[in-house]
Amino acid sequence: MPQRITVGVGDLGISGQAGVEIVTHSLGSCIAVVIHDSDAGVGGMLHLMLPDSSINADRAQRQPAVFADTGLPILFKKAYALGAKKGRIRTVLVGGAQIIGGAGHFNIGKRNYAAVRRMLYRNNVLVAAEEVGGTVNRTVRLDVTNGKVQVRINSQETIEL
């Protein structure tokens, strides 16, 4: 059985060890940013909840992984500290669903997705795969050993990205 790092809402996990699985559960409007550098054997996952830390600067200080603009830099810096290189990192995005209310109701999922894509674009980070939008919840698993990303949709179908 692999060692498991469970990433909660507004948190992140990173590892440079083979045999580690990083997982986050029940993504709704939140976004999981999954990164992996196969050469370095480094993988990480951020489970962000909101797009912009300016809505709550105190919370951003206490829990920066809640927000896209403060959590993403930390995720990448921690990966670099373990030996990952920007040009080798494979990036996968999961989540950003519209779970609460109907279309147009806050649009948190779409806003989270747009904020993440904007930040990655500005930093020349390409997205290799994504499973975003819709009205479903998702659970994401990263096998740090091989970079395999599995997404379980509505506790039923599992796909590999």
Coordinates of C-alpha atoms in Angstrom, one line a residue:
M1 CA 0.0 0.0 0.0
P2 CA 1.5 3.4 -1.0
Q3 CA 2.1 6.2 1.5
R4 CA -0.8 8.6 1.1
I5 CA -0.8 12.4 1.5
T6 CA -4.4 13.7 1.7
V7 CA -4.8 17.3 0.6
G8 CA -7.7 19.1 2.2
V9 CA -9.5 22.2 1.0
G10 CA -7.2 25.2 0.9
D11 CA -4.1 23.0 1.4
L12 CA -1.3 21.4 -0.7
G13 CA 0.8 18.3 -0.6
I14 CA 4.2 17.7 -2.2
S15 CA 6.6 14.8 -2.3
G16 CA 9.8 13.7 -3.9
Q17 CA 9.5 10.0 -2.9
A18 CA 8.5 7.0 -4.9
G19 CA 5.6 5.1 -3.5
V20 CA 3.7 8.2 -2.5
E21 CA 0.1 8.9 -3.6
I22 CA -1.3 12.4 -3.2
V23 CA -5.1 12.6 -3.2
T24 CA -7.8 15.2 -2.7
H25 CA -11.5 14.5 -2.4
S26 CA -14.8 16.0 -3.5
L27 CA -13.7 18.9 -5.7
G28 CA -16.7 20.9 -6.6
S29 CA -16.0 24.6 -7.5
C30 CA -12.5 24.2 -6.1
I31 CA -9.6 23.5 -8.5
A32 CA -6.9 20.9 -8.0
V33 CA -3.6 21.9 -9.6
V34 CA -1.6 18.7 -10.0
I35 CA 2.1 18.9 -11.0
H36 CA 4.7 16.2 -11.7
D37 CA 8.3 16.2 -12.9
S38 CA 9.1 12.6 -13.9
D39 CA 12.9 13.3 -14.2
A40 CA 13.1 14.6 -10.6
G41 CA 10.4 12.2 -9.2
V42 CA 8.6 15.2 -7.7
G43 CA 4.8 15.6 -7.6
G44 CA 2.4 18.0 -5.9
M45 CA -1.2 19.0 -5.6
L46 CA -2.9 22.2 -4.6
H47 CA -6.6 22.3 -3.6
L48 CA -7.6 25.9 -4.0
M49 CA -11.0 27.3 -3.1
L50 CA -11.1 30.9 -4.3
P51 CA -9.4 32.9 -7.1
D52 CA -8.1 36.0 -5.4
S53 CA -6.6 36.7 -2.0
S54 CA -7.6 40.3 -2.0
I55 CA -11.1 39.3 -0.7
N56 CA -9.5 38.2 2.6
A57 CA -5.9 39.3 3.2
D58 CA -5.8 37.9 6.8
R59 CA -6.9 34.5 5.6
A60 CA -4.4 34.6 2.8
Q61 CA -1.6 35.2 5.4
R62 CA -2.8 32.3 7.5
Q63 CA -3.8 29.9 4.8
P64 CA -2.3 30.9 1.4
A65 CA -3.3 27.7 -0.4
V66 CA -6.9 28.7 -0.2
F67 CA -6.4 31.2 -3.0
A68 CA -5.1 30.8 -6.6
D69 CA -2.8 33.8 -6.5
T70 CA -1.1 32.9 -3.3
G71 CA -1.2 29.1 -3.4
L72 CA 0.1 28.5 -6.9
P73 CA 3.5 30.2 -6.3
I74 CA 4.0 28.1 -3.1
L75 CA 3.2 24.8 -4.9
F76 CA 5.8 25.5 -7.6
K77 CA 8.4 26.8 -5.2
K78 CA 8.1 23.7 -3.0
A79 CA 8.4 21.5 -6.1
Y80 CA 11.5 23.4 -7.3
A81 CA 13.1 23.0 -3.8
L82 CA 12.8 19.2 -4.3
G83 CA 14.5 19.3 -7.7
A84 CA 11.7 19.9 -10.1
K85 CA 12.4 22.1 -13.1
K86 CA 9.8 24.4 -14.7
G87 CA 10.3 23.1 -18.3
R88 CA 9.8 19.5 -17.3
I89 CA 6.7 19.9 -15.1
R90 CA 3.5 18.3 -16.4
T91 CA 0.4 20.3 -15.1
V92 CA -3.1 19.0 -14.8
L93 CA -6.2 20.9 -13.7
V94 CA -9.3 19.3 -12.2
G95 CA -12.5 20.8 -10.7
G96 CA -14.2 24.1 -11.3
A97 CA -17.7 22.8 -11.3
Q98 CA -20.9 24.7 -10.8
I99 CA -22.3 22.8 -7.7
I100 CA -24.2 25.5 -5.9
G101 CA -27.2 27.2 -7.6
G102 CA -27.7 27.5 -11.3
A103 CA -25.8 29.1 -14.1
G104 CA -24.7 32.6 -13.1
H105 CA -24.9 31.9 -9.4
F106 CA -21.5 33.2 -8.2
N107 CA -19.6 31.2 -10.9
I108 CA -16.9 30.4 -8.4
G109 CA -15.8 27.3 -10.4
K110 CA -15.4 29.4 -13.6
R111 CA -13.7 32.2 -11.7
N112 CA -11.2 29.7 -10.0
Y113 CA -10.4 28.1 -13.4
A114 CA -9.9 31.5 -15.1
A115 CA -7.6 32.7 -12.3
V116 CA -5.5 29.5 -12.5
R117 CA -5.2 29.6 -16.3
R118 CA -4.3 33.3 -16.2
M119 CA -1.5 32.8 -13.7
L120 CA -0.1 29.7 -15.5
Y121 CA -0.2 31.5 -18.8
R122 CA 1.6 34.6 -17.4
N123 CA 4.3 32.2 -16.1
N124 CA 4.6 30.2 -19.3
V125 CA 3.3 27.0 -17.8
L126 CA 1.4 24.8 -20.2
V127 CA -1.6 22.6 -19.1
A128 CA -1.2 19.1 -20.3
A129 CA -4.7 17.9 -19.4
E130 CA -7.8 19.0 -17.6
E131 CA -11.2 17.7 -16.3
V132 CA -13.1 20.9 -15.4
G133 CA -16.5 22.4 -15.4
G134 CA -19.9 20.7 -15.4
T135 CA -21.9 20.0 -12.3
V136 CA -20.1 17.0 -10.9
N137 CA -17.7 16.5 -8.0
R138 CA -14.3 14.8 -8.5
T139 CA -11.6 13.1 -6.5
V140 CA -8.1 13.3 -7.8
R141 CA -5.1 10.9 -7.2
L142 CA -1.5 11.5 -8.2
D143 CA 1.0 8.6 -8.2
V144 CA 4.3 10.4 -7.5
T145 CA 6.3 7.4 -8.8
N146 CA 5.0 7.6 -12.3
G147 CA 3.0 10.8 -12.6
K148 CA -0.3 8.9 -13.3
V149 CA -3.3 11.2 -12.5
Q150 CA -6.7 9.5 -11.9
V151 CA -10.0 11.4 -11.5
R152 CA -13.0 9.7 -10.1
I153 CA -16.2 11.5 -11.1
N154 CA -19.3 11.6 -8.9
S155 CA -17.9 8.5 -7.0
Q156 CA -18.5 6.4 -10.1
E157 CA -16.4 6.7 -13.3
T158 CA -12.6 6.9 -13.1
I159 CA -10.6 8.4 -15.9
E160 CA -6.8 8.9 -16.3
L161 CA -5.4 12.2 -17.4

